[in-house]
Amino acid sequence: MEPEDFEDKDMLSWDINDMKLPQNVKKIDWFQEWPDSYEKFIYSSEDRSAQRHLSSWAMRNTNNHNSRILKKSCLGVVVCSLDCSAKEGRKIYLRPAICDKARQKQQRKRCPNCDGPLKLIPCRGHGGFPVTNFWRHDGRFIFFQSKGEHDHPKPETKLEAEARRATKKVHTIPSSSSLKANRGREAKSLPGETQSWGNLPLTWSFQESIQLPGSDGGHLIANTPQQKSPNDCLFKSYGLGGTTDLADPTSTLGPTELYEKYKVSNSRIYSSGDLLQPPVSGVLSDYDDLQTWNKNAAFGRNPLNDNSCPNYPFPQTSWPYDFSPSQNSAEPIPQQIPLEPPVAKTSSHPIWPNSGSELYDEKVHVDFNSYYPSTACHSPQEDPFLFTYTSHPYHQYSLPGKNSKWNFDEEMRCMGLEHCKNEMLLNLCPLR
DNA sequence: TTTTGCGGGTGCT
DNA sequence: AGCACCCGCAAAA
């Protein structure tokens, strides 16, 4: 079969090992942050996340002696061997280091919660072997195929793990007396914390704060068997979206260009009305450098270039599919991105008051978009929370149902997490 | 220091 | 041959 002969119904019939892969792809997929089961996706070659073969699962490169197809296998998840529970019963699900050496080193460390030994739960979701992911670049697309179904909880995401390390560094660098003072308090509150694990409060609290159970886009909005990327969820949740217009030759903006176009200045995060705000008054005292705060608070996540849907423009209300919150959560939502030119309309995002109108600083960014992703887009599997904590190892929040329009206050109340809201800003500062 | 990709090599089926 | 996995290397972050 010639690539050109592929029809929509054949879009799923290809195999990563096929000599020829479909090239007349009409719909490309949203980047999947948590691909699971036996799935296949076709991403745009412009998709930065796809280009980087990203996954929130801890995937390590595996040599398959085929330079055309990149193969990665899952490393599983690192848990506390004592099966301790942190605040509110949350479990420890750390991201295994990808590097063998780093992973060995990691396993010698202690549980950040109880100081107990850590253990690695290997992935055996593919016939007893780790789940494997395959990536293949072909033409204008990047083909992805996963084999196996993860049989373990989700680890923290790459960016979350990086943020944890970064936070640790911040802590190990005495920069001010106030910082030192807070260290003492923090150390006291976290007897199990080691230097290596650094600022757990930040990671945990931040997750807790950002995690909006009720806004679980994965279930709430998309509610498809497979996980949606953070951005995916967000866009769907708010009826937002973008597209890579491969069908329209007149389109002058590719995904990357659109991404650049919609970058928002770092200063935006301090705008009134933003979900995340800079540390205030006393809280801020711990951080002389706002950027430092900003960086930590942001977890360095920017879906636009590091995470999911990196290439899709921000807010656009006009979209071939109705991803509005009102959509029945039980209804499957197309996960594919039709390659049709979007009708660009200006819209105001609930948490990006002026999103799309200003530019993000690529280096110091707060990416609200990506927050949801790992927090709000959970598969029915288990929920690692942003930092691998969860109220229940395999918890799953109830679905708000049709009227899932996100209301921060309401969600917090409904989920009995009112305190999250109250502590949110404080939690954003790792040195509180 | 860690991630990522690559590739040589080995052992198993 | 296909697969899993080990190892080391190099580039990049």
Short mmCIF file of C-alpha atoms (C1' of nucleotides) in Angstrom, two decimals:
data_model
loop_
_atom_site.label_atom_id
_atom_site.label_comp_id
_atom_site.label_asym_id
_atom_site.label_seq_id
_atom_site.Cartn_x
_atom_site.Cartn_y
_atom_site.Cartn_z
CA MET A 1 0.00 0.00 0.00
CA GLU A 2 1.32 3.36 -0.95
CA PRO A 3 1.39 6.02 1.72
CA GLU A 4 -0.91 8.13 -0.37
CA ASP A 5 -3.46 5.42 -0.24
CA PHE A 6 -3.94 5.72 3.45
CA GLU A 7 -7.35 6.88 4.32
CA ASP A 8 -8.62 7.96 7.65
CA LYS A 9 -9.59 4.46 8.50
CA ASP A 10 -6.08 3.41 7.73
CA MET A 11 -4.52 5.97 9.91
CA LEU A 12 -4.38 3.48 12.69
CA SER A 13 -3.42 0.52 10.63
CA TRP A 14 0.18 1.45 10.26
CA ASP A 15 2.93 0.00 12.31
CA ILE A 16 6.07 1.74 13.31
CA ASN A 17 8.04 -0.93 11.51
CA ASP A 18 6.27 -0.50 8.22
CA MET A 19 8.42 0.33 5.28
CA LYS A 20 6.19 3.24 4.46
CA LEU A 21 4.05 5.23 6.78
CA PRO A 22 1.03 7.31 5.85
CA GLN A 23 1.89 10.74 4.56
CA ASN A 24 -1.50 12.10 3.69
CA VAL A 25 -2.33 12.54 7.30
CA LYS A 26 -5.31 14.78 7.72
CA LYS A 27 -5.31 14.94 11.43
CA ILE A 28 -2.40 15.01 13.73
CA ASP A 29 -2.57 14.17 17.38
CA TRP A 30 -2.19 16.29 20.41
CA PHE A 31 1.01 15.43 22.08
CA GLN A 32 0.42 12.75 24.63
CA GLU A 33 2.25 13.25 27.85
CA TRP A 34 1.22 9.94 29.34
CA PRO A 35 0.84 7.51 26.51
CA ASP A 36 -0.26 4.16 27.75
CA SER A 37 -1.47 0.87 26.42
CA TYR A 38 -1.00 -0.01 22.83
CA GLU A 39 -1.41 3.30 21.20
CA LYS A 40 -0.27 5.03 18.09
CA PHE A 41 -0.12 8.71 17.44
CA ILE A 42 0.94 10.89 14.61
CA TYR A 43 2.42 14.19 15.56
CA SER A 44 3.54 17.07 13.48
CA SER A 45 7.23 17.13 12.82
CA GLU A 46 7.00 20.64 14.18
CA ASP A 47 5.81 19.45 17.52
CA ARG A 48 8.63 20.18 19.87
CA SER A 49 7.63 17.64 22.42
CA ALA A 50 7.47 15.00 19.79
CA GLN A 51 10.75 16.14 18.38
CA ARG A 52 12.26 15.56 21.75
CA HIS A 53 10.53 12.26 22.16
CA LEU A 54 9.22 13.41 25.47
CA SER A 55 7.15 11.38 27.84
CA SER A 56 6.21 11.89 31.40
CA TRP A 57 6.91 8.27 32.00
CA ALA A 58 10.53 7.67 32.81
CA MET A 59 11.65 6.29 29.51
CA ARG A 60 15.20 5.39 28.76
CA ASN A 61 16.74 4.90 25.43
CA THR A 62 16.97 1.36 24.25
CA ASN A 63 19.17 0.26 21.47
CA ASN A 64 17.17 -1.56 18.89
CA HIS A 65 19.94 -1.33 16.33
CA ASN A 66 17.68 0.60 14.06
CA SER A 67 18.69 4.17 13.53
CA ARG A 68 15.40 4.98 11.89
CA ILE A 69 13.29 4.04 14.82
CA LEU A 70 14.04 5.32 18.27
CA LYS A 71 13.04 2.92 20.94
CA LYS A 72 12.60 3.70 24.59
CA SER A 73 11.65 1.49 27.48
CA CYS A 74 10.00 2.43 30.73
CA LEU A 75 11.98 2.44 33.91
CA GLY A 76 8.99 2.27 36.20
CA VAL A 77 8.70 4.34 39.29
CA VAL A 78 10.66 4.84 42.48
CA VAL A 79 8.67 4.38 45.65
CA CYS A 80 9.30 4.26 49.34
CA SER A 81 10.04 0.69 50.33
CA LEU A 82 8.25 1.31 53.59
CA ASP A 83 5.20 2.33 51.68
CA CYS A 84 4.90 5.39 53.80
CA SER A 85 2.22 7.90 53.30
CA ALA A 86 2.78 11.57 53.31
CA LYS A 87 0.30 14.21 54.14
CA GLU A 88 -3.24 13.13 53.46
CA GLY A 89 -2.18 9.66 52.53
CA ARG A 90 -0.21 10.70 49.56
CA LYS A 91 2.28 8.21 48.31
CA ILE A 92 5.77 8.76 47.12
CA TYR A 93 6.17 8.21 43.43
CA LEU A 94 9.50 9.52 42.32
CA ARG A 95 10.81 9.60 38.83
CA PRO A 96 13.57 7.12 38.19
CA ALA A 97 16.71 8.78 36.93
CA ILE A 98 17.20 7.94 33.31
CA CYS A 99 20.94 7.64 33.52
CA ASP A 100 21.96 4.29 34.94
CA LYS A 101 24.55 5.83 37.15
CA ALA A 102 22.22 8.50 38.37
CA ARG A 103 19.57 5.93 39.02
CA GLN A 104 21.85 3.83 41.15
CA LYS A 105 22.75 6.91 43.04
CA GLN A 106 19.12 7.79 43.39
CA GLN A 107 18.27 4.47 44.91
CA ARG A 108 20.82 5.01 47.61
CA LYS A 109 18.97 8.04 48.73
CA ARG A 110 16.22 8.05 51.28
CA CYS A 111 12.55 8.58 51.10
CA PRO A 112 11.88 12.29 51.30
CA ASN A 113 8.92 11.61 53.50
CA CYS A 114 9.98 8.99 56.02
CA ASP A 115 13.67 8.66 55.30
CA GLY A 116 13.15 5.03 54.56
CA PRO A 117 14.91 3.27 51.74
CA LEU A 118 13.67 3.77 48.25
CA LYS A 119 12.98 1.06 45.80
CA LEU A 120 12.45 0.96 42.12
CA ILE A 121 9.32 -0.64 40.82
CA PRO A 122 10.24 -1.80 37.36
CA CYS A 123 7.76 -1.59 34.59
CA ARG A 124 6.58 -4.97 33.41
CA GLY A 125 3.66 -3.90 31.40
CA HIS A 126 4.68 -5.48 28.16
CA GLY A 127 4.66 -9.20 28.59
CA GLY A 128 6.72 -8.92 31.71
CA PHE A 129 9.07 -6.48 30.09
CA PRO A 130 9.01 -2.74 30.26
CA VAL A 131 6.56 -0.83 28.16
CA THR A 132 8.30 0.36 25.05
CA ASN A 133 7.79 3.51 23.06
CA PHE A 134 8.85 3.91 19.48
CA TRP A 135 9.47 7.13 17.67
CA ARG A 136 9.98 7.53 13.99
CA HIS A 137 10.35 10.69 11.98
CA ASP A 138 8.94 10.40 8.53
CA GLY A 139 8.16 13.29 6.28
CA ARG A 140 6.17 15.98 7.97
CA PHE A 141 5.20 13.73 10.79
CA ILE A 142 6.53 12.01 13.79
CA PHE A 143 5.03 8.63 14.38
CA PHE A 144 4.68 7.30 17.84
CA GLN A 145 3.76 3.84 18.94
CA SER A 146 3.67 2.39 22.40
CA LYS A 147 3.59 -1.25 23.29
CA GLY A 148 2.44 -2.44 26.65
CA GLU A 149 0.45 -0.99 29.46
CA HIS A 150 2.19 0.51 32.43
CA ASP A 151 1.61 -1.60 35.49
CA HIS A 152 2.81 0.94 37.99
CA PRO A 153 1.90 4.38 39.22
CA LYS A 154 2.99 7.37 37.30
CA PRO A 155 6.21 8.89 38.44
CA GLU A 156 6.69 12.58 38.73
CA THR A 157 7.27 14.18 35.38
CA LYS A 158 10.61 15.10 34.03
CA LEU A 159 10.09 18.74 34.65
CA GLU A 160 8.87 18.12 38.11
CA ALA A 161 11.93 16.08 38.86
CA GLU A 162 14.08 18.80 37.42
CA ALA A 163 12.30 21.35 39.48
CA ARG A 164 12.91 19.28 42.56
CA ARG A 165 16.59 19.18 41.81
CA ALA A 166 16.65 22.83 41.03
CA THR A 167 14.90 23.58 44.24
CA LYS A 168 17.39 21.51 46.09
CA LYS A 169 20.14 23.62 44.63
CA VAL A 170 18.44 26.74 45.77
CA HIS A 171 18.40 25.33 49.23
CA THR A 172 21.99 24.28 49.18
CA ILE A 173 23.06 27.75 48.28
CA PRO A 174 22.84 29.91 51.36
CA SER A 175 22.05 33.28 49.94
CA SER A 176 20.51 35.15 52.78
CA SER A 177 19.97 35.02 56.46
CA SER A 178 16.28 34.67 56.00
CA LEU A 179 16.87 31.73 53.82
CA LYS A 180 18.98 30.09 56.44
CA ALA A 181 16.41 30.79 59.05
CA ASN A 182 13.81 29.12 57.02
CA ARG A 183 15.99 26.19 56.36
CA GLY A 184 16.04 25.49 59.99
CA ARG A 185 12.32 25.50 60.18
CA GLU A 186 11.97 23.43 57.14
CA ALA A 187 14.44 20.86 58.26
CA LYS A 188 12.50 20.53 61.41
CA SER A 189 9.27 20.02 59.66
CA LEU A 190 10.74 17.47 57.39
CA PRO A 191 12.84 15.09 59.38
CA GLY A 192 13.04 12.76 56.50
CA GLU A 193 14.28 15.28 54.07
CA THR A 194 17.81 14.91 53.04
CA GLN A 195 19.97 17.35 51.32
CA SER A 196 19.55 15.45 48.18
CA TRP A 197 15.84 15.64 48.17
CA GLY A 198 15.89 19.25 48.91
CA ASN A 199 12.77 21.22 49.10
CA LEU A 200 10.02 18.77 49.26
CA PRO A 201 7.56 21.19 50.72
CA LEU A 202 7.75 23.13 47.58
CA THR A 203 7.22 20.22 45.37
CA TRP A 204 4.52 18.72 47.39
CA SER A 205 2.77 21.86 48.32
CA PHE A 206 2.93 23.14 44.88
CA GLN A 207 1.37 20.09 43.53
CA GLU A 208 -1.22 20.17 46.11
CA SER A 209 -1.92 23.72 45.28
CA ILE A 210 -1.95 23.36 41.60
CA GLN A 211 -3.59 20.05 41.52
CA LEU A 212 -7.18 20.70 40.90
CA PRO A 213 -8.81 17.38 41.35
CA GLY A 214 -12.11 18.53 40.19
CA SER A 215 -10.62 19.91 37.07
CA ASP A 216 -9.07 16.69 36.11
CA GLY A 217 -9.06 17.35 32.45
CA GLY A 218 -8.14 13.84 31.58
CA HIS A 219 -11.33 12.51 32.96
CA LEU A 220 -13.35 15.50 33.39
CA ILE A 221 -13.08 16.86 29.98
CA ALA A 222 -11.55 14.44 27.66
CA ASN A 223 -12.46 11.34 29.50
CA THR A 224 -11.02 9.18 26.86
CA PRO A 225 -9.39 5.87 27.59
CA GLN A 226 -6.10 7.41 27.11
CA GLN A 227 -4.51 10.29 28.74
CA LYS A 228 -4.48 13.70 27.31
CA SER A 229 -1.59 15.94 27.46
CA PRO A 230 -1.75 18.77 29.86
CA ASN A 231 -2.18 21.28 27.21
CA ASP A 232 -4.57 19.09 25.57
CA CYS A 233 -6.70 19.03 28.60
CA LEU A 234 -6.41 22.66 29.17
CA PHE A 235 -7.33 23.58 25.71
CA LYS A 236 -10.19 21.25 25.73
CA SER A 237 -11.27 22.39 29.09
CA TYR A 238 -11.59 25.89 27.99
CA GLY A 239 -12.56 25.36 24.48
CA LEU A 240 -9.17 26.45 23.43
CA GLY A 241 -6.96 25.05 20.87
CA GLY A 242 -4.80 25.49 17.92
CA THR A 243 -3.79 23.59 14.96
CA THR A 244 -0.95 22.99 12.70
CA ASP A 245 -2.25 23.91 9.39
CA LEU A 246 -0.70 21.42 7.10
CA ALA A 247 -3.65 21.37 4.85
CA ASP A 248 -3.61 24.99 4.02
CA PRO A 249 -0.62 25.88 1.91
CA THR A 250 -1.41 29.51 2.34
CA SER A 251 -0.83 29.33 6.00
CA THR A 252 2.25 31.24 6.84
CA LEU A 253 2.47 30.29 10.43
CA GLY A 254 3.68 26.89 11.31
CA PRO A 255 3.26 25.46 14.75
CA THR A 256 6.59 26.75 15.80
CA GLU A 257 5.90 30.18 14.52
CA LEU A 258 2.59 30.21 16.22
CA TYR A 259 4.25 29.15 19.36
CA GLU A 260 6.69 31.98 19.11
CA LYS A 261 3.90 34.33 18.33
CA TYR A 262 2.03 33.42 21.42
CA LYS A 263 4.86 33.52 23.81
CA VAL A 264 3.93 35.66 26.72
CA SER A 265 6.21 37.86 28.61
CA ASN A 266 7.37 36.62 31.90
CA SER A 267 6.02 39.71 33.48
CA ARG A 268 2.60 38.49 32.72
CA ILE A 269 2.62 36.10 35.57
CA TYR A 270 2.33 38.94 37.94
CA SER A 271 -0.70 40.42 36.40
CA SER A 272 -3.67 40.74 38.62
CA GLY A 273 -6.06 37.99 38.03
CA ASP A 274 -3.44 35.46 37.21
CA LEU A 275 -3.74 32.23 38.97
CA LEU A 276 -0.19 32.37 40.07
CA GLN A 277 1.05 35.45 41.61
CA PRO A 278 4.39 36.47 42.89
CA PRO A 279 5.15 35.98 46.50
CA VAL A 280 3.56 38.67 48.52
CA SER A 281 4.97 40.65 51.35
CA GLY A 282 6.34 38.40 54.01
CA VAL A 283 6.32 35.39 51.83
CA LEU A 284 8.42 37.12 49.33
CA SER A 285 11.01 37.99 51.88
CA ASP A 286 12.53 34.61 51.48
CA TYR A 287 13.19 35.23 47.92
CA ASP A 288 15.03 38.30 47.03
CA ASP A 289 15.14 37.25 43.50
CA LEU A 290 11.75 37.21 41.99
CA GLN A 291 12.97 35.29 39.09
CA THR A 292 14.17 32.60 41.34
CA TRP A 293 10.77 32.37 42.79
CA ASN A 294 9.25 32.51 39.45
CA LYS A 295 11.38 29.74 38.15
CA ASN A 296 10.66 27.50 41.03
CA ALA A 297 7.05 28.24 41.08
CA ALA A 298 6.85 27.51 37.45
CA PHE A 299 8.65 24.25 37.78
CA GLY A 300 10.30 25.34 34.63
CA ARG A 301 7.45 23.97 32.72
CA ASN A 302 6.54 25.44 29.47
CA PRO A 303 4.36 23.28 27.41
CA LEU A 304 5.10 25.43 24.53
CA ASN A 305 8.56 24.24 24.24
CA ASP A 306 9.16 21.62 26.78
CA ASN A 307 6.00 19.89 27.38
CA SER A 308 2.91 19.02 25.61
CA CYS A 309 1.39 20.72 22.69
CA PRO A 310 4.36 22.95 22.37
CA ASN A 311 3.39 24.10 19.01
CA TYR A 312 -0.14 25.01 19.49
CA PRO A 313 -1.09 28.55 19.88
CA PHE A 314 -2.80 29.79 22.92
CA PRO A 315 -6.40 30.60 23.29
CA GLN A 316 -8.51 30.23 20.30
CA THR A 317 -12.12 29.77 20.86
CA SER A 318 -12.96 28.70 17.43
CA TRP A 319 -12.22 25.08 16.96
CA PRO A 320 -13.60 22.35 14.87
CA TYR A 321 -14.42 20.41 17.94
CA ASP A 322 -16.28 21.61 20.89
CA PHE A 323 -14.02 21.07 23.79
CA SER A 324 -16.04 23.21 26.05
CA PRO A 325 -16.45 22.03 29.59
CA SER A 326 -20.05 21.44 28.98
CA GLN A 327 -19.29 18.48 26.88
CA ASN A 328 -20.42 15.28 28.38
CA SER A 329 -17.46 13.80 30.09
CA ALA A 330 -18.50 10.39 29.02
CA GLU A 331 -18.30 11.24 25.43
CA PRO A 332 -15.06 10.51 23.75
CA ILE A 333 -13.40 13.57 22.45
CA PRO A 334 -11.43 13.57 19.28
CA GLN A 335 -7.85 13.55 20.27
CA GLN A 336 -6.71 14.40 16.85
CA ILE A 337 -5.99 17.77 15.54
CA PRO A 338 -7.65 18.32 12.24
CA LEU A 339 -5.26 19.90 9.85
CA GLU A 340 -7.54 22.68 8.98
CA PRO A 341 -6.82 26.32 9.42
CA PRO A 342 -8.20 27.52 12.70
CA VAL A 343 -10.27 30.60 12.86
CA ALA A 344 -8.26 32.81 15.05
CA LYS A 345 -10.35 34.62 17.52
CA THR A 346 -9.23 36.52 20.48
CA SER A 347 -10.34 35.10 23.70
CA SER A 348 -9.51 35.57 27.25
CA HIS A 349 -8.25 32.64 29.13
CA PRO A 350 -9.50 32.12 32.65
CA ILE A 351 -6.00 32.08 33.97
CA TRP A 352 -4.29 34.01 31.28
CA PRO A 353 -5.99 37.30 31.37
CA ASN A 354 -4.10 38.54 28.41
CA SER A 355 -2.74 35.40 27.01
CA GLY A 356 -1.87 35.68 23.45
CA SER A 357 -1.35 39.33 23.56
CA GLU A 358 2.03 39.37 25.09
CA LEU A 359 5.10 37.36 25.01
CA TYR A 360 6.45 34.86 27.37
CA ASP A 361 10.00 34.95 28.42
CA GLU A 362 11.22 31.63 27.30
CA LYS A 363 13.74 31.28 30.01
CA VAL A 364 11.77 32.31 32.99
CA HIS A 365 8.29 31.25 32.54
CA VAL A 366 5.27 30.19 34.38
CA ASP A 367 3.38 27.76 32.43
CA PHE A 368 -0.09 27.38 33.68
CA ASN A 369 -0.80 25.23 30.81
CA SER A 370 1.54 22.56 31.85
CA TYR A 371 0.45 22.60 35.40
CA TYR A 372 -2.79 21.04 34.57
CA PRO A 373 -1.35 18.53 32.45
CA SER A 374 0.24 16.38 34.89
CA THR A 375 -2.07 17.40 37.55
CA ALA A 376 -5.30 17.65 35.84
CA CYS A 377 -4.96 15.12 33.14
CA HIS A 378 -4.84 11.83 34.82
CA SER A 379 -5.58 8.53 33.45
CA PRO A 380 -7.80 6.19 35.31
CA GLN A 381 -4.66 4.52 36.38
CA GLU A 382 -3.08 6.28 39.24
CA ASP A 383 -2.31 9.78 40.03
CA PRO A 384 1.19 10.74 40.94
CA PHE A 385 0.24 14.29 41.51
CA LEU A 386 2.73 16.72 40.33
CA PHE A 387 5.31 15.33 42.57
CA THR A 388 4.16 11.85 42.73
CA TYR A 389 1.99 12.36 45.69
CA THR A 390 -1.56 11.36 45.75
CA SER A 391 -4.36 11.24 48.18
CA HIS A 392 -4.74 7.64 47.33
CA PRO A 393 -2.25 5.54 45.51
CA TYR A 394 -4.75 4.92 42.84
CA HIS A 395 -7.16 7.62 43.65
CA GLN A 396 -9.34 9.21 41.16
CA TYR A 397 -11.39 12.20 41.83
CA SER A 398 -14.97 12.23 41.02
CA LEU A 399 -15.93 13.82 37.83
CA PRO A 400 -17.75 17.06 37.96
CA GLY A 401 -19.77 15.92 35.06
CA LYS A 402 -21.17 18.10 32.40
CA ASN A 403 -20.88 21.29 34.20
CA SER A 404 -17.22 21.00 34.68
CA LYS A 405 -16.40 24.57 34.04
CA TRP A 406 -13.49 25.27 36.24
CA ASN A 407 -14.18 27.40 39.18
CA PHE A 408 -11.21 27.51 41.45
CA ASP A 409 -13.07 28.31 44.61
CA GLU A 410 -15.81 25.91 43.92
CA GLU A 411 -13.45 23.12 43.06
CA MET A 412 -11.47 23.61 46.16
CA ARG A 413 -14.54 23.49 48.27
CA CYS A 414 -15.99 20.52 46.54
CA MET A 415 -12.85 18.59 46.93
CA GLY A 416 -12.42 19.57 50.50
CA LEU A 417 -9.28 21.29 49.55
CA GLU A 418 -10.18 24.73 50.56
CA HIS A 419 -6.97 24.87 52.44
CA CYS A 420 -5.14 24.35 49.23
CA LYS A 421 -6.40 27.62 48.01
CA ASN A 422 -5.45 29.32 51.18
CA GLU A 423 -2.00 27.92 51.14
CA MET A 424 -1.54 28.11 47.49
CA LEU A 425 0.43 31.26 47.28
CA LEU A 426 2.42 30.37 50.29
CA ASN A 427 3.19 27.03 48.85
CA LEU A 428 4.46 28.57 45.74
CA CYS A 429 7.38 29.74 47.73
CA PRO A 430 9.63 26.85 48.57
CA LEU A 431 11.12 28.65 51.49
CA ARG A 432 8.02 29.58 53.28
"C1'" DT B 1 25.46 16.28 36.92
"C1'" DT B 2 22.02 14.47 34.16
"C1'" DT B 3 19.61 13.71 29.94
"C1'" DT B 4 19.49 12.12 25.42
"C1'" DG B 5 20.75 9.69 21.38
"C1'" DC B 6 23.78 6.55 19.30
"C1'" DG B 7 25.91 2.29 18.59
"C1'" DG B 8 28.94 -1.85 19.77
"C1'" DG B 9 28.30 -5.88 22.04
"C1'" DT B 10 26.16 -10.02 24.52
"C1'" DG B 11 22.73 -13.42 25.75
"C1'" DC B 12 18.30 -15.44 25.08
"C1'" DT B 13 14.54 -17.37 22.32
"C1'" DA C 1 16.25 -12.38 13.38
"C1'" DG C 2 14.21 -10.09 17.07
"C1'" DC C 3 14.42 -8.62 21.57
"C1'" DA C 4 16.21 -7.00 26.05
"C1'" DC C 5 19.88 -5.13 28.15
"C1'" DC C 6 24.70 -3.76 29.23
"C1'" DC C 7 28.23 -0.57 28.31
"C1'" DG C 8 30.60 3.62 26.77
"C1'" DC C 9 30.73 7.82 24.17
"C1'" DA C 10 29.44 12.51 22.91
"C1'" DA C 11 26.54 16.49 22.80
"C1'" DA C 12 23.58 19.25 25.19
"C1'" DA C 13 21.20 21.24 29.03
#
